Amino acid sequence: MSVRPGDNGPGTPDDPSAALRAAQEDGDEDAFRVLYRAVQPNLLRYLRVLVGDDAEDVASEAWLHIARDLATFRGDLDGFRGWAATIARNRALDHLRQQRRRPVSSEQDEQLAEVPAREDTAESAVNAIGTDEALALIATLPRDQAEAVLLRVVMGLDAAGAARVLGKRAGAVRTAAHRGLRKLADLVDTDPEIRRSTGGVTQTRPPTLKEVR
Amino acid sequence: MSTHRRHLDRRTAEQMLNGALVTSGDQLNDLLAHAAAPARDGELAGEHAAVMAFRAARLETALVPRQPSMLKALLAKLITAKIAAVAAALAVVAGGVVAAAATGYLPSPLGGDSTVAPVRSSAPTSSTRPSSADAGERDNHDAPGSSGSPSPSPSLTGLCDAYTAGAGSEHGKALDSPAFGALITAAGGKDKVDGYCATLLTHRPGQGGVTVTTAPPPGADEGHGHSGNGSPTSHPSPNTNHPTGPPTTHPSH
């Protein structure tokens, strides 16, 4: 199913900001739908990097929470994104904690989500780099960097908003995000498969980005 | 700061992070753009459940302080009911007709007026209807296994049974199973499941309150054809606690 802005009920705003107000003040279900469609894909991607294949379950739990407490939320759409991300993150961390407590069947180590093996060179060369691969690459970062990048780029939060979600200072989050970006730049620069599939510049250059600050 | 030709200095990085992606064709840009690309198929699969939860939350607010635990149960049930959603939508309509017919609300029992269907099957008329098995839909006295499903719902009761039956083995582990997700949600947390189940199982026979229709009453066939066209989107009427929405559901996970 894709987002179809036109299929909401009459009078329901397509604009997520207006939808947020309508959902809160009037309990407008179609407005809530608009809100869900605006936020869920990004929330799910954030969760994917945190909890891998369990992202959908965790996202469902998060939306239950969001639906239940929306009436008590105060803020604008950016605030809502941050609030939703906070709820989802807390669920995800609970989830990870429980997994860790499970000694036998726990296959997930401290790493973030599993990354598809990029040794499948044939396949990855055929497939253009897509959302999944982008997320998989981000998931290779240390978690603080991955989260900082995702909250900024995918959830659309500013540094202060991301910092609130993470319970850190904005400066620390900014630094983590920058480090993450540089690592990603390294990855895409040094990985010929990715370079080819993005259709980007192909001149070879040594991975010198680590020197950058 | 940087002599690199990419110029990934703080300022550039900040621009990228703000979504002001610099030039296209840049691989890092492309990667970030892909990560933030528009919604794809499958990413919105939980929409119906989320909207139902939103509806349930509003009902709960409207009905406070009435039986919040029942609504919690209902809410949890909604997540687990994805698969049965279409059937449930049908059942609500059909059940509504049966109920309405039985209580005299329906002017033309066989759906001469199809717009009347999905209403009036809750509280005000919940006193009587002693008749037979097909009354399951509004019979609050749950015999486990009856096809109707009074709240808090056989599925939760069943989950509690299953959970309690596993006593002695690792509860914590059992609760990690997705199957218990609804139970945990209904209980309000993993640590509360024990108490929740204890209460639920103790009170099993006598729960009153909000009723939920999830399965077609066996005798309701007569109502199906016509009333199925009624618009389920007319929910919720003030008296209606049916959790079922437009039958445009996502039966898949």
JSON list of C-alpha atoms in Angstrom, two decimals, chain A:
[
{"chain": "A", "resi": 1, "resn": "MET", "atom": "CA", "xyz": [0.00, 0.00, 0.00]},
{"chain": "A", "resi": 2, "resn": "SER", "atom": "CA", "xyz": [1.29, 3.38, -0.82]},
{"chain": "A", "resi": 3, "resn": "VAL", "atom": "CA", "xyz": [0.54, 6.79, 0.38]},
{"chain": "A", "resi": 4, "resn": "ARG", "atom": "CA", "xyz": [-2.33, 8.31, -1.44]},
{"chain": "A", "resi": 5, "resn": "PRO", "atom": "CA", "xyz": [-2.93, 11.78, -0.25]},
{"chain": "A", "resi": 6, "resn": "GLY", "atom": "CA", "xyz": [-6.25, 11.99, -1.95]},
{"chain": "A", "resi": 7, "resn": "ASP", "atom": "CA", "xyz": [-8.05, 9.12, -0.32]},
{"chain": "A", "resi": 8, "resn": "ASN", "atom": "CA", "xyz": [-8.77, 10.64, 3.00]},
{"chain": "A", "resi": 9, "resn": "GLY", "atom": "CA", "xyz": [-12.20, 11.60, 4.05]},
{"chain": "A", "resi": 10, "resn": "PRO", "atom": "CA", "xyz": [-13.58, 14.93, 3.06]},
{"chain": "A", "resi": 11, "resn": "GLY", "atom": "CA", "xyz": [-12.21, 17.72, 5.13]},
{"chain": "A", "resi": 12, "resn": "THR", "atom": "CA", "xyz": [-9.31, 15.70, 6.36]},
{"chain": "A", "resi": 13, "resn": "PRO", "atom": "CA", "xyz": [-6.10, 17.57, 5.92]},
{"chain": "A", "resi": 14, "resn": "ASP", "atom": "CA", "xyz": [-3.32, 15.96, 3.98]},
{"chain": "A", "resi": 15, "resn": "ASP", "atom": "CA", "xyz": [-0.80, 18.10, 5.69]},
{"chain": "A", "resi": 16, "resn": "PRO", "atom": "CA", "xyz": [0.61, 16.16, 8.62]},
{"chain": "A", "resi": 17, "resn": "SER", "atom": "CA", "xyz": [0.79, 19.22, 10.83]},
{"chain": "A", "resi": 18, "resn": "ALA", "atom": "CA", "xyz": [-2.88, 19.94, 10.35]},
{"chain": "A", "resi": 19, "resn": "ALA", "atom": "CA", "xyz": [-3.59, 16.24, 10.69]},
{"chain": "A", "resi": 20, "resn": "LEU", "atom": "CA", "xyz": [-1.87, 16.17, 14.03]},
{"chain": "A", "resi": 21, "resn": "ARG", "atom": "CA", "xyz": [-4.15, 18.88, 15.30]},
{"chain": "A", "resi": 22, "resn": "ALA", "atom": "CA", "xyz": [-7.25, 17.28, 13.86]},
{"chain": "A", "resi": 23, "resn": "ALA", "atom": "CA", "xyz": [-6.38, 13.92, 15.35]},
{"chain": "A", "resi": 24, "resn": "GLN", "atom": "CA", "xyz": [-5.74, 15.43, 18.72]},
{"chain": "A", "resi": 25, "resn": "GLU", "atom": "CA", "xyz": [-8.57, 17.88, 18.93]},
{"chain": "A", "resi": 26, "resn": "ASP", "atom": "CA", "xyz": [-11.31, 16.14, 17.01]},
{"chain": "A", "resi": 27, "resn": "GLY", "atom": "CA", "xyz": [-10.18, 12.56, 17.28]},
{"chain": "A", "resi": 28, "resn": "ASP", "atom": "CA", "xyz": [-10.29, 12.47, 13.49]},
{"chain": "A", "resi": 29, "resn": "GLU", "atom": "CA", "xyz": [-9.33, 8.95, 12.46]},
{"chain": "A", "resi": 30, "resn": "ASP", "atom": "CA", "xyz": [-8.48, 9.91, 8.92]},
{"chain": "A", "resi": 31, "resn": "ALA", "atom": "CA", "xyz": [-6.22, 12.59, 10.24]},
{"chain": "A", "resi": 32, "resn": "PHE", "atom": "CA", "xyz": [-4.56, 10.00, 12.43]},
{"chain": "A", "resi": 33, "resn": "ARG", "atom": "CA", "xyz": [-4.08, 7.94, 9.29]},
{"chain": "A", "resi": 34, "resn": "VAL", "atom": "CA", "xyz": [-2.33, 10.84, 7.61]},
{"chain": "A", "resi": 35, "resn": "LEU", "atom": "CA", "xyz": [-0.11, 11.16, 10.60]},
{"chain": "A", "resi": 36, "resn": "TYR", "atom": "CA", "xyz": [0.67, 7.47, 10.60]},
{"chain": "A", "resi": 37, "resn": "ARG", "atom": "CA", "xyz": [1.59, 7.51, 6.94]},
{"chain": "A", "resi": 38, "resn": "ALA", "atom": "CA", "xyz": [3.79, 10.50, 7.44]},
{"chain": "A", "resi": 39, "resn": "VAL", "atom": "CA", "xyz": [5.74, 9.07, 10.34]},
{"chain": "A", "resi": 40, "resn": "GLN", "atom": "CA", "xyz": [5.56, 5.29, 10.30]},
{"chain": "A", "resi": 41, "resn": "PRO", "atom": "CA", "xyz": [7.90, 4.54, 7.36]},
{"chain": "A", "resi": 42, "resn": "ASN", "atom": "CA", "xyz": [10.68, 6.51, 8.95]},
{"chain": "A", "resi": 43, "resn": "LEU", "atom": "CA", "xyz": [9.98, 5.18, 12.38]},
{"chain": "A", "resi": 44, "resn": "LEU", "atom": "CA", "xyz": [10.11, 1.66, 11.01]},
{"chain": "A", "resi": 45, "resn": "ARG", "atom": "CA", "xyz": [13.47, 2.31, 9.38]},
{"chain": "A", "resi": 46, "resn": "TYR", "atom": "CA", "xyz": [14.89, 3.70, 12.55]},
{"chain": "A", "resi": 47, "resn": "LEU", "atom": "CA", "xyz": [13.67, 0.61, 14.36]},
{"chain": "A", "resi": 48, "resn": "ARG", "atom": "CA", "xyz": [15.00, -1.66, 11.68]},
{"chain": "A", "resi": 49, "resn": "VAL", "atom": "CA", "xyz": [18.48, -0.53, 12.47]},
{"chain": "A", "resi": 50, "resn": "LEU", "atom": "CA", "xyz": [17.86, -0.93, 16.19]},
{"chain": "A", "resi": 51, "resn": "VAL", "atom": "CA", "xyz": [16.11, -4.28, 16.34]},
{"chain": "A", "resi": 52, "resn": "GLY", "atom": "CA", "xyz": [16.34, -5.78, 12.87]},
{"chain": "A", "resi": 53, "resn": "ASP", "atom": "CA", "xyz": [13.50, -8.04, 11.87]},
{"chain": "A", "resi": 54, "resn": "ASP", "atom": "CA", "xyz": [11.51, -7.26, 14.98]},
{"chain": "A", "resi": 55, "resn": "ALA", "atom": "CA", "xyz": [11.07, -3.68, 13.85]},
{"chain": "A", "resi": 56, "resn": "GLU", "atom": "CA", "xyz": [7.50, -4.17, 12.76]},
{"chain": "A", "resi": 57, "resn": "ASP", "atom": "CA", "xyz": [6.43, -5.65, 16.06]},
{"chain": "A", "resi": 58, "resn": "VAL", "atom": "CA", "xyz": [8.14, -2.93, 18.00]},
{"chain": "A", "resi": 59, "resn": "ALA", "atom": "CA", "xyz": [6.62, -0.31, 15.74]},
{"chain": "A", "resi": 60, "resn": "SER", "atom": "CA", "xyz": [3.17, -1.76, 16.34]},
{"chain": "A", "resi": 61, "resn": "GLU", "atom": "CA", "xyz": [3.68, -1.52, 20.07]},
{"chain": "A", "resi": 62, "resn": "ALA", "atom": "CA", "xyz": [4.90, 2.01, 19.69]},
{"chain": "A", "resi": 63, "resn": "TRP", "atom": "CA", "xyz": [1.83, 3.01, 17.73]},
{"chain": "A", "resi": 64, "resn": "LEU", "atom": "CA", "xyz": [-0.43, 1.53, 20.36]},
{"chain": "A", "resi": 65, "resn": "HIS", "atom": "CA", "xyz": [1.27, 3.73, 22.85]},
{"chain": "A", "resi": 66, "resn": "ILE", "atom": "CA", "xyz": [1.12, 6.73, 20.54]},
{"chain": "A", "resi": 67, "resn": "ALA", "atom": "CA", "xyz": [-2.56, 6.19, 19.82]},
{"chain": "A", "resi": 68, "resn": "ARG", "atom": "CA", "xyz": [-3.31, 5.87, 23.49]},
{"chain": "A", "resi": 69, "resn": "ASP", "atom": "CA", "xyz": [-1.43, 8.93, 24.62]},
{"chain": "A", "resi": 70, "resn": "LEU", "atom": "CA", "xyz": [-1.84, 11.24, 21.68]},
{"chain": "A", "resi": 71, "resn": "ALA", "atom": "CA", "xyz": [-4.44, 13.24, 23.52]},
{"chain": "A", "resi": 72, "resn": "THR", "atom": "CA", "xyz": [-1.90, 14.11, 26.16]},
{"chain": "A", "resi": 73, "resn": "PHE", "atom": "CA", "xyz": [0.85, 15.05, 23.72]},
{"chain": "A", "resi": 74, "resn": "ARG", "atom": "CA", "xyz": [1.63, 18.73, 23.42]},
{"chain": "A", "resi": 75, "resn": "GLY", "atom": "CA", "xyz": [3.68, 20.07, 20.59]},
{"chain": "A", "resi": 76, "resn": "ASP", "atom": "CA", "xyz": [3.99, 20.51, 16.86]},
{"chain": "A", "resi": 77, "resn": "LEU", "atom": "CA", "xyz": [4.79, 17.98, 14.18]},
{"chain": "A", "resi": 78, "resn": "ASP", "atom": "CA", "xyz": [8.50, 18.06, 14.86]},
{"chain": "A", "resi": 79, "resn": "GLY", "atom": "CA", "xyz": [7.76, 17.51, 18.48]},
{"chain": "A", "resi": 80, "resn": "PHE", "atom": "CA", "xyz": [5.51, 14.65, 17.53]},
{"chain": "A", "resi": 81, "resn": "ARG", "atom": "CA", "xyz": [8.23, 13.00, 15.48]},
{"chain": "A", "resi": 82, "resn": "GLY", "atom": "CA", "xyz": [10.56, 13.25, 18.40]},
{"chain": "A", "resi": 83, "resn": "TRP", "atom": "CA", "xyz": [7.96, 11.96, 20.79]},
{"chain": "A", "resi": 84, "resn": "ALA", "atom": "CA", "xyz": [7.17, 9.02, 18.53]},
{"chain": "A", "resi": 85, "resn": "ALA", "atom": "CA", "xyz": [10.86, 8.28, 18.13]},
{"chain": "A", "resi": 86, "resn": "THR", "atom": "CA", "xyz": [11.32, 8.34, 21.88]},
{"chain": "A", "resi": 87, "resn": "ILE", "atom": "CA", "xyz": [8.48, 5.91, 22.43]},
{"chain": "A", "resi": 88, "resn": "ALA", "atom": "CA", "xyz": [9.73, 3.62, 19.70]},
{"chain": "A", "resi": 89, "resn": "ARG", "atom": "CA", "xyz": [13.26, 3.76, 21.00]},
{"chain": "A", "resi": 90, "resn": "ASN", "atom": "CA", "xyz": [12.21, 2.88, 24.52]},
{"chain": "A", "resi": 91, "resn": "ARG", "atom": "CA", "xyz": [10.29, -0.09, 23.19]},
{"chain": "A", "resi": 92, "resn": "ALA", "atom": "CA", "xyz": [13.26, -1.13, 21.12]},
{"chain": "A", "resi": 93, "resn": "LEU", "atom": "CA", "xyz": [15.65, -0.95, 24.04]},
{"chain": "A", "resi": 94, "resn": "ASP", "atom": "CA", "xyz": [13.28, -2.98, 26.19]},
{"chain": "A", "resi": 95, "resn": "HIS", "atom": "CA", "xyz": [13.14, -5.48, 23.41]},
{"chain": "A", "resi": 96, "resn": "LEU", "atom": "CA", "xyz": [16.91, -5.69, 23.18]},
{"chain": "A", "resi": 97, "resn": "ARG", "atom": "CA", "xyz": [17.23, -6.07, 26.92]},
{"chain": "A", "resi": 98, "resn": "GLN", "atom": "CA", "xyz": [14.82, -8.96, 26.89]},
{"chain": "A", "resi": 99, "resn": "GLN", "atom": "CA", "xyz": [16.68, -10.60, 24.10]},
{"chain": "A", "resi": 100, "resn": "ARG", "atom": "CA", "xyz": [19.89, -10.31, 25.99]},
{"chain": "A", "resi": 101, "resn": "ARG", "atom": "CA", "xyz": [18.31, -11.93, 29.01]},
{"chain": "A", "resi": 102, "resn": "ARG", "atom": "CA", "xyz": [17.51, -14.91, 26.90]},
{"chain": "A", "resi": 103, "resn": "PRO", "atom": "CA", "xyz": [20.66, -16.92, 26.95]},
{"chain": "A", "resi": 104, "resn": "VAL", "atom": "CA", "xyz": [20.03, -19.80, 24.63]},
{"chain": "A", "resi": 105, "resn": "SER", "atom": "CA", "xyz": [18.09, -18.61, 21.69]},
{"chain": "A", "resi": 106, "resn": "SER", "atom": "CA", "xyz": [19.63, -15.20, 21.53]},
{"chain": "A", "resi": 107, "resn": "GLU", "atom": "CA", "xyz": [21.29, -14.95, 18.22]},
{"chain": "A", "resi": 108, "resn": "GLN", "atom": "CA", "xyz": [21.58, -11.26, 18.23]},
{"chain": "A", "resi": 109, "resn": "ASP", "atom": "CA", "xyz": [24.81, -9.96, 19.60]},
{"chain": "A", "resi": 110, "resn": "GLU", "atom": "CA", "xyz": [25.60, -6.47, 20.62]},
{"chain": "A", "resi": 111, "resn": "GLN", "atom": "CA", "xyz": [25.76, -5.45, 17.04]},
{"chain": "A", "resi": 112, "resn": "LEU", "atom": "CA", "xyz": [22.82, -3.73, 15.56]},
{"chain": "A", "resi": 113, "resn": "ALA", "atom": "CA", "xyz": [20.73, -5.29, 12.88]},
{"chain": "A", "resi": 114, "resn": "GLU", "atom": "CA", "xyz": [22.26, -7.87, 10.65]},
{"chain": "A", "resi": 115, "resn": "VAL", "atom": "CA", "xyz": [23.68, -6.48, 7.53]},
{"chain": "A", "resi": 116, "resn": "PRO", "atom": "CA", "xyz": [23.17, -8.33, 4.32]},
{"chain": "A", "resi": 117, "resn": "ALA", "atom": "CA", "xyz": [26.49, -9.70, 3.28]},
{"chain": "A", "resi": 118, "resn": "ARG", "atom": "CA", "xyz": [27.88, -7.39, 0.72]},
{"chain": "A", "resi": 119, "resn": "GLU", "atom": "CA", "xyz": [30.05, -10.23, -0.48]},
{"chain": "A", "resi": 120, "resn": "ASP", "atom": "CA", "xyz": [27.16, -11.07, -2.71]},
{"chain": "A", "resi": 121, "resn": "THR", "atom": "CA", "xyz": [28.85, -8.94, -5.22]},
{"chain": "A", "resi": 122, "resn": "ALA", "atom": "CA", "xyz": [26.85, -10.08, -8.16]},
{"chain": "A", "resi": 123, "resn": "GLU", "atom": "CA", "xyz": [23.58, -9.24, -6.54]},
{"chain": "A", "resi": 124, "resn": "SER", "atom": "CA", "xyz": [24.56, -6.00, -4.99]},
{"chain": "A", "resi": 125, "resn": "ALA", "atom": "CA", "xyz": [25.99, -4.84, -8.25]},
{"chain": "A", "resi": 126, "resn": "VAL", "atom": "CA", "xyz": [22.76, -5.58, -9.97]},
{"chain": "A", "resi": 127, "resn": "ASN", "atom": "CA", "xyz": [20.55, -3.92, -7.43]},
{"chain": "A", "resi": 128, "resn": "ALA", "atom": "CA", "xyz": [20.89, -0.25, -7.24]},
{"chain": "A", "resi": 129, "resn": "ILE", "atom": "CA", "xyz": [21.54, 0.87, -3.74]},
{"chain": "A", "resi": 130, "resn": "GLY", "atom": "CA", "xyz": [18.14, 1.13, -2.20]},
{"chain": "A", "resi": 131, "resn": "THR", "atom": "CA", "xyz": [16.60, 1.95, 1.09]},
{"chain": "A", "resi": 132, "resn": "ASP", "atom": "CA", "xyz": [17.41, -1.45, 2.52]},
{"chain": "A", "resi": 133, "resn": "GLU", "atom": "CA", "xyz": [21.02, -1.29, 1.63]},
{"chain": "A", "resi": 134, "resn": "ALA", "atom": "CA", "xyz": [21.30, 2.26, 2.85]},
{"chain": "A", "resi": 135, "resn": "LEU", "atom": "CA", "xyz": [19.87, 1.18, 6.19]},
{"chain": "A", "resi": 136, "resn": "ALA", "atom": "CA", "xyz": [22.13, -1.83, 6.28]},
{"chain": "A", "resi": 137, "resn": "LEU", "atom": "CA", "xyz": [25.13, 0.40, 5.81]},
{"chain": "A", "resi": 138, "resn": "ILE", "atom": "CA", "xyz": [23.98, 2.76, 8.53]},
{"chain": "A", "resi": 139, "resn": "ALA", "atom": "CA", "xyz": [23.50, -0.25, 10.77]},
{"chain": "A", "resi": 140, "resn": "THR", "atom": "CA", "xyz": [27.20, -1.02, 10.52]},
{"chain": "A", "resi": 141, "resn": "LEU", "atom": "CA", "xyz": [27.98, 2.15, 12.45]},
{"chain": "A", "resi": 142, "resn": "PRO", "atom": "CA", "xyz": [28.38, 2.16, 16.19]},
{"chain": "A", "resi": 143, "resn": "ARG", "atom": "CA", "xyz": [24.98, 2.58, 17.66]},
{"chain": "A", "resi": 144, "resn": "ASP", "atom": "CA", "xyz": [25.31, 6.13, 18.87]},
{"chain": "A", "resi": 145, "resn": "GLN", "atom": "CA", "xyz": [26.40, 7.22, 15.42]},
{"chain": "A", "resi": 146, "resn": "ALA", "atom": "CA", "xyz": [23.76, 5.20, 13.65]},
{"chain": "A", "resi": 147, "resn": "GLU", "atom": "CA", "xyz": [21.03, 6.59, 15.86]},
{"chain": "A", "resi": 148, "resn": "ALA", "atom": "CA", "xyz": [22.24, 10.14, 15.48]},
{"chain": "A", "resi": 149, "resn": "VAL", "atom": "CA", "xyz": [22.29, 9.84, 11.70]},
{"chain": "A", "resi": 150, "resn": "LEU", "atom": "CA", "xyz": [18.90, 8.15, 11.56]},
{"chain": "A", "resi": 151, "resn": "LEU", "atom": "CA", "xyz": [17.18, 10.58, 13.86]},
{"chain": "A", "resi": 152, "resn": "ARG", "atom": "CA", "xyz": [18.50, 13.49, 11.87]},
{"chain": "A", "resi": 153, "resn": "VAL", "atom": "CA", "xyz": [18.19, 12.21, 8.33]},
{"chain": "A", "resi": 154, "resn": "VAL", "atom": "CA", "xyz": [15.37, 9.70, 8.51]},
{"chain": "A", "resi": 155, "resn": "MET", "atom": "CA", "xyz": [13.22, 11.00, 11.34]},
{"chain": "A", "resi": 156, "resn": "GLY", "atom": "CA", "xyz": [13.89, 14.56, 10.28]},
{"chain": "A", "resi": 157, "resn": "LEU", "atom": "CA", "xyz": [14.81, 15.87, 13.71]},
{"chain": "A", "resi": 158, "resn": "ASP", "atom": "CA", "xyz": [17.23, 18.66, 14.32]},
{"chain": "A", "resi": 159, "resn": "ALA", "atom": "CA", "xyz": [20.20, 18.20, 16.61]},
{"chain": "A", "resi": 160, "resn": "ALA", "atom": "CA", "xyz": [18.29, 19.37, 19.65]},
{"chain": "A", "resi": 161, "resn": "GLY", "atom": "CA", "xyz": [15.35, 17.13, 18.88]},
{"chain": "A", "resi": 162, "resn": "ALA", "atom": "CA", "xyz": [17.57, 14.12, 18.33]},
{"chain": "A", "resi": 163, "resn": "ALA", "atom": "CA", "xyz": [19.38, 14.91, 21.54]},
{"chain": "A", "resi": 164, "resn": "ARG", "atom": "CA", "xyz": [16.13, 14.86, 23.48]},
{"chain": "A", "resi": 165, "resn": "VAL", "atom": "CA", "xyz": [15.29, 11.46, 22.08]},
{"chain": "A", "resi": 166, "resn": "LEU", "atom": "CA", "xyz": [18.69, 10.10, 22.99]},
{"chain": "A", "resi": 167, "resn": "GLY", "atom": "CA", "xyz": [18.91, 11.85, 26.34]},
{"chain": "A", "resi": 168, "resn": "LYS", "atom": "CA", "xyz": [22.18, 13.46, 25.39]},
{"chain": "A", "resi": 169, "resn": "ARG", "atom": "CA", "xyz": [23.49, 16.89, 24.73]},
{"chain": "A", "resi": 170, "resn": "ALA", "atom": "CA", "xyz": [22.97, 18.34, 21.30]},
{"chain": "A", "resi": 171, "resn": "GLY", "atom": "CA", "xyz": [26.70, 18.75, 20.82]},
{"chain": "A", "resi": 172, "resn": "ALA", "atom": "CA", "xyz": [27.37, 15.10, 21.49]},
{"chain": "A", "resi": 173, "resn": "VAL", "atom": "CA", "xyz": [24.67, 14.06, 19.08]},
{"chain": "A", "resi": 174, "resn": "ARG", "atom": "CA", "xyz": [26.00, 16.39, 16.43]},
{"chain": "A", "resi": 175, "resn": "THR", "atom": "CA", "xyz": [29.47, 14.96, 16.81]},
{"chain": "A", "resi": 176, "resn": "ALA", "atom": "CA", "xyz": [28.20, 11.42, 16.65]},
{"chain": "A", "resi": 177, "resn": "ALA", "atom": "CA", "xyz": [26.22, 12.18, 13.52]},
{"chain": "A", "resi": 178, "resn": "HIS", "atom": "CA", "xyz": [29.21, 13.77, 11.83]},
{"chain": "A", "resi": 179, "resn": "ARG", "atom": "CA", "xyz": [31.40, 10.83, 12.66]},
{"chain": "A", "resi": 180, "resn": "GLY", "atom": "CA", "xyz": [28.77, 8.53, 11.33]},
{"chain": "A", "resi": 181, "resn": "LEU", "atom": "CA", "xyz": [28.55, 10.44, 8.09]},
{"chain": "A", "resi": 182, "resn": "ARG", "atom": "CA", "xyz": [32.27, 10.31, 7.62]},
{"chain": "A", "resi": 183, "resn": "LYS", "atom": "CA", "xyz": [32.30, 6.59, 8.17]},
{"chain": "A", "resi": 184, "resn": "LEU", "atom": "CA", "xyz": [29.52, 6.18, 5.68]},
{"chain": "A", "resi": 185, "resn": "ALA", "atom": "CA", "xyz": [31.40, 8.29, 3.22]},
{"chain": "A", "resi": 186, "resn": "ASP", "atom": "CA", "xyz": [34.34, 5.98, 3.71]},
{"chain": "A", "resi": 187, "resn": "LEU", "atom": "CA", "xyz": [32.17, 3.00, 3.08]},
{"chain": "A", "resi": 188, "resn": "VAL", "atom": "CA", "xyz": [30.67, 4.25, -0.12]},
{"chain": "A", "resi": 189, "resn": "ASP", "atom": "CA", "xyz": [33.99, 5.50, -1.33]},
{"chain": "A", "resi": 190, "resn": "THR", "atom": "CA", "xyz": [35.80, 2.27, -0.77]},
{"chain": "A", "resi": 191, "resn": "ASP", "atom": "CA", "xyz": [33.14, -0.14, -1.80]},
{"chain": "A", "resi": 192, "resn": "PRO", "atom": "CA", "xyz": [33.25, -0.59, -5.55]},
{"chain": "A", "resi": 193, "resn": "GLU", "atom": "CA", "xyz": [29.89, -2.31, -5.58]},
{"chain": "A", "resi": 194, "resn": "ILE", "atom": "CA", "xyz": [28.19, 0.57, -3.97]},
{"chain": "A", "resi": 195, "resn": "ARG", "atom": "CA", "xyz": [30.02, 3.04, -6.06]},
{"chain": "A", "resi": 196, "resn": "ARG", "atom": "CA", "xyz": [28.96, 1.32, -9.20]},
{"chain": "A", "resi": 197, "resn": "SER", "atom": "CA", "xyz": [25.41, 0.89, -8.14]},
{"chain": "A", "resi": 198, "resn": "THR", "atom": "CA", "xyz": [24.92, 4.46, -7.11]},
{"chain": "A", "resi": 199, "resn": "GLY", "atom": "CA", "xyz": [26.10, 5.54, -10.49]},
{"chain": "A", "resi": 200, "resn": "GLY", "atom": "CA", "xyz": [28.17, 8.11, -8.79]},
{"chain": "A", "resi": 201, "resn": "VAL", "atom": "CA", "xyz": [31.60, 9.34, -9.55]},
{"chain": "A", "resi": 202, "resn": "THR", "atom": "CA", "xyz": [33.90, 6.48, -10.15]},
{"chain": "A", "resi": 203, "resn": "GLN", "atom": "CA", "xyz": [37.35, 7.85, -9.86]},
{"chain": "A", "resi": 204, "resn": "THR", "atom": "CA", "xyz": [39.31, 5.96, -7.31]},
{"chain": "A", "resi": 205, "resn": "ARG", "atom": "CA", "xyz": [40.61, 7.78, -4.38]},
{"chain": "A", "resi": 206, "resn": "PRO", "atom": "CA", "xyz": [42.09, 6.68, -1.15]},
{"chain": "A", "resi": 207, "resn": "PRO", "atom": "CA", "xyz": [39.83, 6.68, 1.84]},
{"chain": "A", "resi": 208, "resn": "THR", "atom": "CA", "xyz": [41.18, 9.73, 3.49]},
{"chain": "A", "resi": 209, "resn": "LEU", "atom": "CA", "xyz": [38.06, 10.90, 5.16]},
{"chain": "A", "resi": 210, "resn": "LYS", "atom": "CA", "xyz": [39.24, 9.76, 8.52]},
{"chain": "A", "resi": 211, "resn": "GLU", "atom": "CA", "xyz": [41.57, 12.68, 8.51]},
{"chain": "A", "resi": 212, "resn": "VAL", "atom": "CA", "xyz": [38.74, 15.05, 8.07]},
{"chain": "A", "resi": 213, "resn": "ARG", "atom": "CA", "xyz": [37.25, 16.63, 11.07]}
]
